[in-house]
Short mmCIF file of C-alpha atoms in Angstrom, two decimals:
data_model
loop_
_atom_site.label_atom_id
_atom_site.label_comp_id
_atom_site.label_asym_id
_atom_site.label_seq_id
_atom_site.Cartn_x
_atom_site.Cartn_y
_atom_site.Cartn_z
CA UNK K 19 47.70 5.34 7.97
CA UNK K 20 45.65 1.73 7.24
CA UNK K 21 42.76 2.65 4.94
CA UNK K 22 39.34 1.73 6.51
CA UNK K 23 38.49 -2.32 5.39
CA UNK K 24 35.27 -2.31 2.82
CA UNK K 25 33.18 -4.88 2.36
CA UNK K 26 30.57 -5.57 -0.39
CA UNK K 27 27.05 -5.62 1.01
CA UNK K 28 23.67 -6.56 -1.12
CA UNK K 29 21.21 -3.65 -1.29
CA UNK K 30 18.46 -5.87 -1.09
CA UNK K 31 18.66 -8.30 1.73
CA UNK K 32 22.05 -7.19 3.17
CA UNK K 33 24.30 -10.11 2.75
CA UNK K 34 28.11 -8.92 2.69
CA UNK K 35 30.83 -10.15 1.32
CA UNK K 36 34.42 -9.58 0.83
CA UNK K 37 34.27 -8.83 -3.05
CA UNK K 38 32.26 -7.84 -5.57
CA UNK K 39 29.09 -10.44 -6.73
CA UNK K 40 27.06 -10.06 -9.85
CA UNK K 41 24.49 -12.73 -8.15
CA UNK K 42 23.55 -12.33 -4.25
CA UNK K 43 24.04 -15.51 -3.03
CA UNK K 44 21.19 -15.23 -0.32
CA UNK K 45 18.27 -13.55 -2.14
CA UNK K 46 19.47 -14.47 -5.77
CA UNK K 47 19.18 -10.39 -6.44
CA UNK K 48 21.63 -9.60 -9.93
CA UNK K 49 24.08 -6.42 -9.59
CA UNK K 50 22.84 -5.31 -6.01
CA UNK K 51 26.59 -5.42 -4.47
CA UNK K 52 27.76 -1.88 -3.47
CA UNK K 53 30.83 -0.98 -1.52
CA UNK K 54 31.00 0.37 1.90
CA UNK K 55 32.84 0.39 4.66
CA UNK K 56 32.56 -2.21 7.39
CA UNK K 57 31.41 -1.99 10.55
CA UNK K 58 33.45 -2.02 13.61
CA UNK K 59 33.68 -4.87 15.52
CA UNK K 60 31.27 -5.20 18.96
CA UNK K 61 32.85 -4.69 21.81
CA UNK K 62 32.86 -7.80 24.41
CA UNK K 63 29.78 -8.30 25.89
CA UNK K 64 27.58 -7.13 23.20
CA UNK K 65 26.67 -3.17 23.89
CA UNK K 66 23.22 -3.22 22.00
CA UNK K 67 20.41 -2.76 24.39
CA UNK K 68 17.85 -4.88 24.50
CA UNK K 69 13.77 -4.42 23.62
CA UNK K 70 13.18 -6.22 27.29
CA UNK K 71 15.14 -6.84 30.68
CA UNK K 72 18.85 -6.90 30.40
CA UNK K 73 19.76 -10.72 31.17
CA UNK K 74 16.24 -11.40 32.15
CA UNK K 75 15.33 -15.40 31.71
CA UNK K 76 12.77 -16.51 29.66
CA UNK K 77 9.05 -16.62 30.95
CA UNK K 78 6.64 -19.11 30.97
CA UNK K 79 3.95 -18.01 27.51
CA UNK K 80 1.24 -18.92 30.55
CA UNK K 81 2.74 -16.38 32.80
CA UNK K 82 2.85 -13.36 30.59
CA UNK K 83 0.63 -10.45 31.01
CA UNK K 84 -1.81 -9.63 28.26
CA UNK K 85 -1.27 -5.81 27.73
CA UNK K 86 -3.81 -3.87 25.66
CA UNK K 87 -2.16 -0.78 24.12
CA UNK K 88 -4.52 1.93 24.17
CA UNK K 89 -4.73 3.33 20.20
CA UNK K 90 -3.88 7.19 19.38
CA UNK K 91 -5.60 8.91 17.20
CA UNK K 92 -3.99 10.71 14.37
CA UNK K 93 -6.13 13.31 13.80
CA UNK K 94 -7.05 11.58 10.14
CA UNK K 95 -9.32 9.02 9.87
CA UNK K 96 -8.32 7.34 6.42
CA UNK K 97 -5.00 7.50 8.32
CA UNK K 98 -6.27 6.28 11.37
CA UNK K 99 -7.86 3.41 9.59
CA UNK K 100 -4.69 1.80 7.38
CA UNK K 101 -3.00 1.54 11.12
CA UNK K 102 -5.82 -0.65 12.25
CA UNK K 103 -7.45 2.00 14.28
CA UNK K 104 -4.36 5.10 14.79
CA UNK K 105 -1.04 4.74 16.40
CA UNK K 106 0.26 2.56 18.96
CA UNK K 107 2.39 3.67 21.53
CA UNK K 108 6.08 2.14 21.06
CA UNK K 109 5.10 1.13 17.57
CA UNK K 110 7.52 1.72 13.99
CA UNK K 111 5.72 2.81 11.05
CA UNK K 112 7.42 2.74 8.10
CA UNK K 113 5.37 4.98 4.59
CA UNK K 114 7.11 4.76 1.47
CA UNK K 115 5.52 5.96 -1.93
CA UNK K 116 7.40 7.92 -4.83
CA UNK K 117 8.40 11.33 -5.07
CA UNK K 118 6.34 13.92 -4.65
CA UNK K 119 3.61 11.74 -3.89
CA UNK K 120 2.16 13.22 -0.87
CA UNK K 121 4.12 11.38 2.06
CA UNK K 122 5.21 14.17 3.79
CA UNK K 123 2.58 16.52 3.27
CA UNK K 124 0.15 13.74 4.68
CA UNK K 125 2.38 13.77 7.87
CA UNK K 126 2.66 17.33 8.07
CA UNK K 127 -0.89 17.52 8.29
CA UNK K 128 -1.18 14.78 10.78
CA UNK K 129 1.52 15.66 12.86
CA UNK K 130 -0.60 19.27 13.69
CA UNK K 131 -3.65 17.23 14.20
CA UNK K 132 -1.31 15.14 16.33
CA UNK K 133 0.32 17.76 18.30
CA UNK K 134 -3.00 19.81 18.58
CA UNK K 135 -5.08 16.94 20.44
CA UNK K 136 -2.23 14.73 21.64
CA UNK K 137 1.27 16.28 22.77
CA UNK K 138 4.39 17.54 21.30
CA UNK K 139 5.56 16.38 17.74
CA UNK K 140 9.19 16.55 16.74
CA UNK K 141 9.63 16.20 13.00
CA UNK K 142 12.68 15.70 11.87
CA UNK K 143 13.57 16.30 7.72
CA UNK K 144 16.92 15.45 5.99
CA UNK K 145 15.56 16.67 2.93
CA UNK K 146 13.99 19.72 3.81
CA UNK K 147 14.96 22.92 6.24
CA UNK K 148 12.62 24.46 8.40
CA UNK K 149 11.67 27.04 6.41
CA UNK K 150 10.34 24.89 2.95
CA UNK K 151 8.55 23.58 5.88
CA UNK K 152 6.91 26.35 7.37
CA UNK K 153 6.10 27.37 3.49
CA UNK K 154 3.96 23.75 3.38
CA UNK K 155 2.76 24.56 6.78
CA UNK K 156 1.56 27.81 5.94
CA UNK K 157 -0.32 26.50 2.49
CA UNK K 158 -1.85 23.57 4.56
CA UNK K 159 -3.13 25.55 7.34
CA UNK K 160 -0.77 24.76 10.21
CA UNK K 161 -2.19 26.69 13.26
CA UNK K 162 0.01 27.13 16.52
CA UNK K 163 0.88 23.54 18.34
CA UNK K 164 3.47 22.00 19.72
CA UNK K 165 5.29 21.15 16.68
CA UNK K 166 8.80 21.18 16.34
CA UNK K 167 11.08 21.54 13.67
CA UNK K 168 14.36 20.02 12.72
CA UNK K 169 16.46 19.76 10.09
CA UNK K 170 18.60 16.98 11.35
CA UNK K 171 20.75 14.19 9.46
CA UNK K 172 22.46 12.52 12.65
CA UNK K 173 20.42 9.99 13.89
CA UNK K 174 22.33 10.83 17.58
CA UNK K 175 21.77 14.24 17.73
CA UNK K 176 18.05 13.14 16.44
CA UNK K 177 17.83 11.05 19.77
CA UNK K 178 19.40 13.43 21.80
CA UNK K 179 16.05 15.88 20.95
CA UNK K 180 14.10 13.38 21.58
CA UNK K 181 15.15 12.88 25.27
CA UNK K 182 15.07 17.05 25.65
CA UNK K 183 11.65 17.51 24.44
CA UNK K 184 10.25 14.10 25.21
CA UNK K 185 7.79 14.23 22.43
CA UNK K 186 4.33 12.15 22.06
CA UNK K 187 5.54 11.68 18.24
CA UNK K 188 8.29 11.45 16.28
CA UNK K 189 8.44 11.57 12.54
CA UNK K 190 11.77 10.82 10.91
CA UNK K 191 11.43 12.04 6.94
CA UNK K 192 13.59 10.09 5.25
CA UNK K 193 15.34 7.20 7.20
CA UNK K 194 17.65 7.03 3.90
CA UNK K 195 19.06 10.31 4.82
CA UNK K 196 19.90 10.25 8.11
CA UNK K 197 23.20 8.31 9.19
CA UNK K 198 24.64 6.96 12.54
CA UNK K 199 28.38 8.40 13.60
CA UNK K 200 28.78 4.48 14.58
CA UNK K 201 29.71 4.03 11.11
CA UNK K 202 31.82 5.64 8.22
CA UNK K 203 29.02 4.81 4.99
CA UNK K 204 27.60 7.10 3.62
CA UNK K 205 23.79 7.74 4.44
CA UNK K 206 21.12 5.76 2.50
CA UNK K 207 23.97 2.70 2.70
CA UNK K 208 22.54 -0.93 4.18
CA UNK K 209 24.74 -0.63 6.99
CA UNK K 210 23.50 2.81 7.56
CA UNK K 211 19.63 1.64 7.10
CA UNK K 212 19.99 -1.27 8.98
CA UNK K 213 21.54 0.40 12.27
CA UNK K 214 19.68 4.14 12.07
CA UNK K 215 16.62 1.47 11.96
CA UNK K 216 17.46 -0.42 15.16
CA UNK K 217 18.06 2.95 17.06
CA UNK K 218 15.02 4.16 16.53
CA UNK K 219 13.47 0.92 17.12
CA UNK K 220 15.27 0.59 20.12
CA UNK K 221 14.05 4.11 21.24
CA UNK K 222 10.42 3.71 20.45
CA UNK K 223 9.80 1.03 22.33
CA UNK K 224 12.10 2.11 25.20
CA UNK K 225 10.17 5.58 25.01
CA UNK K 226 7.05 4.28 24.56
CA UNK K 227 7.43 6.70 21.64
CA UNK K 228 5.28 6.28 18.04
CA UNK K 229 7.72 7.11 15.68
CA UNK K 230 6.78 7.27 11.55
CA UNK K 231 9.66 6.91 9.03
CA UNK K 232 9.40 7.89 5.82
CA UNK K 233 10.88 5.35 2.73
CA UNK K 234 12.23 5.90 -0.66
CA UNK K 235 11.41 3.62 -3.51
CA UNK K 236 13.44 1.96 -6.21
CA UNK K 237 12.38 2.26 -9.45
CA UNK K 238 10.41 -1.29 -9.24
CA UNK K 239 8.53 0.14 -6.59
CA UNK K 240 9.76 -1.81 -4.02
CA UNK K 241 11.61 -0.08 -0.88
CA UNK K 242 14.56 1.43 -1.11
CA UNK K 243 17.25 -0.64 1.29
CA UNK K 244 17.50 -3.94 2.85
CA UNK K 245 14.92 -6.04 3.62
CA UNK K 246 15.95 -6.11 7.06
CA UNK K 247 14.26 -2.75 7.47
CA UNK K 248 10.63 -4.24 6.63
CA UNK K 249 11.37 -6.89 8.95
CA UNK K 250 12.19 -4.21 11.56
CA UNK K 251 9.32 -1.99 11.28
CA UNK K 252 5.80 -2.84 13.01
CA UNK K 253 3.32 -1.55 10.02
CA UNK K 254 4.46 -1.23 6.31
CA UNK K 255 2.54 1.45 4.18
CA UNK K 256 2.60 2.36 0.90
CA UNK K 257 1.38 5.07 -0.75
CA UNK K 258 -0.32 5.12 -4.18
CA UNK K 259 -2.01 7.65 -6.88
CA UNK K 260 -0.89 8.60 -10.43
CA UNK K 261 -0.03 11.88 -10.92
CA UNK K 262 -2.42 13.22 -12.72
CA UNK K 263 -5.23 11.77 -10.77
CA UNK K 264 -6.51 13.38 -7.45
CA UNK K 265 -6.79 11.00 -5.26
CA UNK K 266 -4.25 8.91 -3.33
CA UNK K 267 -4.29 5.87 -1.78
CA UNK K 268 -2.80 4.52 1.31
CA UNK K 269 -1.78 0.05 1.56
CA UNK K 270 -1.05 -1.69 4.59
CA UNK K 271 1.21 -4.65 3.21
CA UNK K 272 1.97 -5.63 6.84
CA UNK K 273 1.06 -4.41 10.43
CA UNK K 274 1.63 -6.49 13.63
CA UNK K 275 -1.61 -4.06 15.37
CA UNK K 276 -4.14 -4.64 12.92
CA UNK K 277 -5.08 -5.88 9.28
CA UNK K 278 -3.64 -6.02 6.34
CA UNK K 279 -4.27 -5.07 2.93
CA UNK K 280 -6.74 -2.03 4.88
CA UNK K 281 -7.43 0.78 2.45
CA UNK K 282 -6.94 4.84 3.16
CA UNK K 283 -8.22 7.02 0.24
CA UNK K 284 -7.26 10.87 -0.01
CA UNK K 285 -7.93 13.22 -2.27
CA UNK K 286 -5.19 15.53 -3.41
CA UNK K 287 -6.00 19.29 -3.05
CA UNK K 288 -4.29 23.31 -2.29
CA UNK K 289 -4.98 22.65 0.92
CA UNK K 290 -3.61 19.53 1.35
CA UNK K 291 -5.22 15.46 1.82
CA UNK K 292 -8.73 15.05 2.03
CA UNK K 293 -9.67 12.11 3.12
CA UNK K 294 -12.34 10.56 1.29
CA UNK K 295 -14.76 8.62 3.27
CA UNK K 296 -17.17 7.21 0.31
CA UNK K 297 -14.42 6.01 -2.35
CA UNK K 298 -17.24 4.13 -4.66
CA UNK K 299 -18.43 7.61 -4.91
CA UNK K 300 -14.64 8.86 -6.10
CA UNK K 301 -14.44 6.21 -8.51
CA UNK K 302 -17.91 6.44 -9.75
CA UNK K 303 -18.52 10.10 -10.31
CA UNK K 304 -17.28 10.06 -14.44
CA UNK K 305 -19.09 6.80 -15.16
CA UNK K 306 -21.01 6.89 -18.38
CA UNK K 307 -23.30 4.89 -17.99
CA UNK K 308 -24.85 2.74 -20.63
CA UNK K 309 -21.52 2.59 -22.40
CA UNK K 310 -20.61 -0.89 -24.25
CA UNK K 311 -17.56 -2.25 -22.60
CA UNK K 312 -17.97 -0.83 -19.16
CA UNK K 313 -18.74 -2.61 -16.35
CA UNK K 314 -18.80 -2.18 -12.19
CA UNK K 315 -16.90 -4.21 -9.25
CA UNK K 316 -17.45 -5.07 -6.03
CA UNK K 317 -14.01 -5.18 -4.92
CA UNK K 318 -12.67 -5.61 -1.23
CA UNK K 319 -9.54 -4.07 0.04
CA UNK K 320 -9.22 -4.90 3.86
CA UNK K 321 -12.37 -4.66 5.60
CA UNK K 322 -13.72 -2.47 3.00
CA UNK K 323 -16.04 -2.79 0.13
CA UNK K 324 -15.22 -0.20 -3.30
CA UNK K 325 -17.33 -0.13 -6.20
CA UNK K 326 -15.05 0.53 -9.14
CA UNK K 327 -15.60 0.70 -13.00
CA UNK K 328 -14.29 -1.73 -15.21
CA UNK K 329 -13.40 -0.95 -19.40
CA UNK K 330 -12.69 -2.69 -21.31
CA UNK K 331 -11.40 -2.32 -25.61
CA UNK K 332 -11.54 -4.74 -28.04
CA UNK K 333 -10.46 -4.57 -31.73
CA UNK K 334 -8.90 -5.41 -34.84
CA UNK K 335 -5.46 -5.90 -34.27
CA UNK K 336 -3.79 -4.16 -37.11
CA UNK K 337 -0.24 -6.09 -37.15
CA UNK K 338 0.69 -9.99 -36.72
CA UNK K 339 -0.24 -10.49 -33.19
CA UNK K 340 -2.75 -9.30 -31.33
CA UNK K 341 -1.72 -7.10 -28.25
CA UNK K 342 -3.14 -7.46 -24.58
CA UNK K 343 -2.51 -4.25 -22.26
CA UNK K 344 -3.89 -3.37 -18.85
CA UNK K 345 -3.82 -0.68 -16.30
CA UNK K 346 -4.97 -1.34 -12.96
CA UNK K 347 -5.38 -5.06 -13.49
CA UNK K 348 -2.59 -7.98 -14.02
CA UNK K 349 -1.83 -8.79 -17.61
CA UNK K 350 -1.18 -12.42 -16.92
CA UNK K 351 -4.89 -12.51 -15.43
CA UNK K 352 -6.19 -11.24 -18.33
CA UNK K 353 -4.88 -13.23 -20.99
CA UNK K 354 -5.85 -16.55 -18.53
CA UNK K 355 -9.62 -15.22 -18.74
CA UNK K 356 -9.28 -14.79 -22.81
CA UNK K 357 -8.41 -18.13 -22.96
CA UNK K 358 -11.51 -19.23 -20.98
CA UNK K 359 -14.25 -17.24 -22.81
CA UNK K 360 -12.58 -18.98 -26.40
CA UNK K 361 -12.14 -22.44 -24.83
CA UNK K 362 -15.35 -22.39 -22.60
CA UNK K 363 -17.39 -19.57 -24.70
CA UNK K 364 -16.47 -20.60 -28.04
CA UNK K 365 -15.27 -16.60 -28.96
CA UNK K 366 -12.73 -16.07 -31.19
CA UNK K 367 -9.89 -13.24 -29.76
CA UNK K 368 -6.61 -14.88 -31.45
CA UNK K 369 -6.76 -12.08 -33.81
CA UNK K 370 -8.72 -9.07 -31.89
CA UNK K 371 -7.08 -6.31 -29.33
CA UNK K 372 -7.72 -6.30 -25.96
CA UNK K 373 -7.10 -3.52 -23.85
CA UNK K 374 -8.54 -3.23 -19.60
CA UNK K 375 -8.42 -0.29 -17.56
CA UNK K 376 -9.83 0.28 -14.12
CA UNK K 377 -10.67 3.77 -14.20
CA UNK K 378 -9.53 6.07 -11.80
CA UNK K 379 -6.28 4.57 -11.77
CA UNK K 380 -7.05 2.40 -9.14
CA UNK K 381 -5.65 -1.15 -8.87
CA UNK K 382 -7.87 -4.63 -8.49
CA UNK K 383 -5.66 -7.55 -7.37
CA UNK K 384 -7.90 -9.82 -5.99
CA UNK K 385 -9.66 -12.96 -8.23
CA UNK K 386 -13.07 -11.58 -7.27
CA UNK K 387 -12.45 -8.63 -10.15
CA UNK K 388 -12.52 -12.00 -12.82
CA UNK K 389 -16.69 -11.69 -13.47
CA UNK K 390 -16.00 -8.34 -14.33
CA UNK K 391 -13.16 -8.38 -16.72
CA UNK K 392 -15.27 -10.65 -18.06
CA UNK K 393 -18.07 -8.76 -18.39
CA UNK K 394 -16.47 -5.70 -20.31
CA UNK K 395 -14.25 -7.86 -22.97
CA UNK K 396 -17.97 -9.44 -23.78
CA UNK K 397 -19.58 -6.38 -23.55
CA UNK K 398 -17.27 -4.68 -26.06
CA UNK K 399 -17.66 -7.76 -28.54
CA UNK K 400 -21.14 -7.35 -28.43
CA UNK K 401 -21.03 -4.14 -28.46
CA UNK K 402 -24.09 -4.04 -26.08
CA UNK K 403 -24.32 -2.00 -22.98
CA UNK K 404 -23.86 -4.34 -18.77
CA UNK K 405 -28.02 -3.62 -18.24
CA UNK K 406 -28.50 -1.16 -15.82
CA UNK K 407 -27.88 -0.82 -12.39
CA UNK K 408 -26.06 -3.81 -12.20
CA UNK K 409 -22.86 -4.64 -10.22
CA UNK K 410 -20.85 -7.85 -10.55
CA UNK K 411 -17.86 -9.82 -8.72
CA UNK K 412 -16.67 -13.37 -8.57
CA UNK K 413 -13.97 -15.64 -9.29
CA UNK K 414 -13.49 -17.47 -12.58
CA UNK K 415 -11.95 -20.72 -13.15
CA UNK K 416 -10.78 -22.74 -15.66
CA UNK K 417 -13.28 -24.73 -16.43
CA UNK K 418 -15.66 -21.63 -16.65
CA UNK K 419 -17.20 -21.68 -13.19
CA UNK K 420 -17.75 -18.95 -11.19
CA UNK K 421 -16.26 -19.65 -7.94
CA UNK K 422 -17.42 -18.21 -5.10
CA UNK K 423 -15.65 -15.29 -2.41
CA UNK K 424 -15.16 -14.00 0.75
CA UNK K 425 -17.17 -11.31 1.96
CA UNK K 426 -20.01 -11.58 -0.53
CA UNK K 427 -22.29 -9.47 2.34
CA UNK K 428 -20.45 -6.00 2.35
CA UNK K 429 -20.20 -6.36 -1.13
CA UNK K 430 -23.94 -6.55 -1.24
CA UNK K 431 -24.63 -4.07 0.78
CA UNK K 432 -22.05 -1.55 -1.20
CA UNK K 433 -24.12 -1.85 -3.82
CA UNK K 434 -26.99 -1.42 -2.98
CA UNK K 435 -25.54 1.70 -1.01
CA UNK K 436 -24.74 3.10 -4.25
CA UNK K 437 -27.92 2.54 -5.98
CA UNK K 438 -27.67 -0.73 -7.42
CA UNK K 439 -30.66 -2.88 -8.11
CA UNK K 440 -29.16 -5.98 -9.01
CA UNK K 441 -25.75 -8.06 -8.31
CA UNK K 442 -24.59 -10.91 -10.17
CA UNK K 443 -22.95 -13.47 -7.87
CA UNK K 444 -21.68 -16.85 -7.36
CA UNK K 445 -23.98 -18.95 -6.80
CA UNK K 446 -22.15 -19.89 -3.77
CA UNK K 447 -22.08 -16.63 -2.02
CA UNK K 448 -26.20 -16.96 -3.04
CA UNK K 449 -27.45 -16.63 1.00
CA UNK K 450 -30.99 -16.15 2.66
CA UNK K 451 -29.77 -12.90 3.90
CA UNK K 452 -28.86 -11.19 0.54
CA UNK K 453 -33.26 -10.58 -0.01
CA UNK K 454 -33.36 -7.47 2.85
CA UNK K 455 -30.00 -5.66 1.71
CA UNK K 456 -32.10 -3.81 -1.25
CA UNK K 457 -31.00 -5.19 -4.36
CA UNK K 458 -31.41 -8.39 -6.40
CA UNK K 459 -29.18 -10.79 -5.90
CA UNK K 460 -28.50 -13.36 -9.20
CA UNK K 461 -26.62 -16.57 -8.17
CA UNK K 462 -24.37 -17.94 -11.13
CA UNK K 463 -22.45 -21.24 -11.58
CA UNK K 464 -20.77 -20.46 -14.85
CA UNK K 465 -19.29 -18.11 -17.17
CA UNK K 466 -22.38 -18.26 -19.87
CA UNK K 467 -25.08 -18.15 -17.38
CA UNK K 468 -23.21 -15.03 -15.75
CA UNK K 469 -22.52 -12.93 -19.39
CA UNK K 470 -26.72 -13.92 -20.01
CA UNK K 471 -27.29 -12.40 -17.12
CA UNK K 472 -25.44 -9.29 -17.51
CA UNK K 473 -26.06 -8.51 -21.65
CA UNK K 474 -27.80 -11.26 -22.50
CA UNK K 475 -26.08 -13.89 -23.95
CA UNK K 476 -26.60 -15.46 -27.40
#
């Protein structure tokens, strides 16, 4: 008997080849090639279905219907409000996040909401049997719903529930586990990804069906599999926390429905995810204030405003060269700001330790967070306490101006929301509108007039 051809296929993007490549010629990925078997060849004709008409001609862009999908609630708002407003019907969600981070006890939870106020739920687990989860049921407060259970690795006998029970939802946890019979790989393969992906895909918007899969991640934090599965999906989640903080945090990187970059905070409990509707509160609650090298940000994630604290360390480096570490806040970033406040501020921090943390463990990737970087390396210089009640955001260049933002309103109005008197600004996002939000609002043009400002600058 002729052994089965193999063929080398790139775990990132999914290029094959016939033999092994240190280098992926397509995505320029090093030592991604793994073995697996190929694919049989299509039969004439094609024998994919299709997402419209089979063999219907191509309309006029004037002629198409507008069709407004009517949302779904999830039964979670934080939830709810990452998807752009809760689940559309036919729509692919893919949530990825490490293990034991809270992905499938978040859709346990919203699959009873779901199944409670909605319709029937089939959730299918290739990592768990029904009984571990019942236990997380049980601990989580699952009443009686429609909910069914299934312990299922076969993507076609997956489908084949799906057209007995005709679920409202379908939840697939993971979509590395399960494998089609229309190929010999082994599960959690690209070929495997790639066409368990397009069957579901196929069925969800044949169905009319939401369907939520669940994704691993590598150990870059990047989704496990081919690329090709991102591009498949409709909404890309990710979800965030460090483990020995409560609270978790939910990213939209993409989603064809709504926004992106839209922020879901949870907080991690016995009973399960709490969502947390007030996350400057969360992030606020330990803040000492008064403390030299602390300061607070008005940072926007989506369409929201968070109020976040800001440390920041600096000492005496005790061997050659100083050392620059940061949590929650890109290192590069930093050390372009250091080299500002010595070129533009005349310090001196060749020979000094930096460290910057967001507390919390929550992340700031936007340029808005520059001000207040800022802020807490002078601060801890100084030694001298941000004055009170002050918040702070804006961009810095390099030339030491402050640049102005987007969304200099809701950041405002956070603020003041939380109890803070006075916000130092760009002097650009400076408007006639700031006076009635109920705070003062200081308009700066550079870095000096911003640290004077904020401790009083010498």
């Amino acid at each position: 008997m002729r052994a089965p051809k193999t063929v080398f296929a790139c775990t990132s993007c999914g290029a094959q080849s016939p033999k092994w490549l240190g280098r992926c010629p397509d995505c320029g990925a090093w030592n991604t090639f793994a073995e697996e078997a190929a694919a049989p060849p299509m039969p004439a004709g094609g024998g994919r279905p299709s997402l419209g008409a089979p063999g219907s001609p191509a309309r006029l862009y004037a002629d198409v219907d507008m069709v407004q999908a009517e949302r779904i609630s999830s039964g979670i708002g934080e939830f709810d409000r990452v998807l752009g407003g809760g689940l559309v019907p036919g729509s692919l969600v893919l949530l990825g996040g490490e293990p034991g981070i809270g992905k499938s006890t978040l859709l346990l939870q919203a699959a009873a909401q779901f199944a409670q106020s909605v319709g029937p739920v089939l959730y299918c687990s290739g990592e768990e049997s029904e009984h571990q989860i019942k236990g997380r049921g049980e601990r989580l407060g699952v009443g009686r719903a429609p909910l069914y259970l299934l312990a299922e690795t076969c993507t076609e006998h997956i489908l084949e529930e799906v057209d007995r029970l005709k679920p409202a939802l379908l939840i697939v946890d993971s979509i590395q586990t399960v494998y089609s019979t229309k190929l010999t790989s082994a599960p959690g393969t690209v070929g495997q990804i790639r066409e368990t992906a397009t069957q579901l895909l196929f069925t969800a918007k044949g169905r009319n069906l939401p369907t939520v899969l669940v994704g691993h991640v590598t150990k870059d934090g990047g989704l496990a599999g081919p690329k090709v599965l991102e591009h498949v999906v409709d909404t890309v989640l990710y979800f965030e926390g460090e483990r020995h903080h409560t609270h978790r945090v939910i990213r939209a990187v993409k989603n064809r429905f709504g926004a992106v970059s839209e922020l879901g905070v949870f907080e991690m409990t016995g009973a399960g995810l709490i969502p947390v509707p007030n996350p400057s509160a969360l992030f606020l609650a330990e803040r000492q204030v008064g403390a030299p090298g602390s300061a607070v940000l008005c940072c926007m994630e989506g369409s929201r405003p968070i109020l976040v604290e800001v440390q920041a360390l600096v000492s005496s480096a005790v061997y050659g060269s100083a050392r620059r570490m940061t949590n929650g806040v890109d290192q590069q970033r930093l050390a372009l700001l250091l080299a500002v406040l010595e070129k533009r501020a005349g310090l001196n921090l060749a020979g000094e330790d930096v460290f910057v943390n967001v507390a919390g463990g929550f992340t700031v990737d936007e340029r808005a967070a520059d001000l207040g970087i800022v802020a807490a390396v002078v601060s801890s210089i100084r030694n001298r306490p941000v004055r009170s009640g002050t918040a702070i955001f804006g961009e810095v260049g390099l030339a030491g101006e402050v640049r102005a933002t987007g969304q200099s309103l809701l950041r405002v109005r956070e603020a003041a929301q939380m109890g803070f008197t006075r916000c130092v600004v760009p002097s650009g996002n400076v408007a006639p509108d700031d006076a009635g939000q109920g705070c003062e609002v200081v308009g700066v043009r550079t870095v000096a007039e911003a640290l004077d400002e904020v401790i009083g600058w010498d």
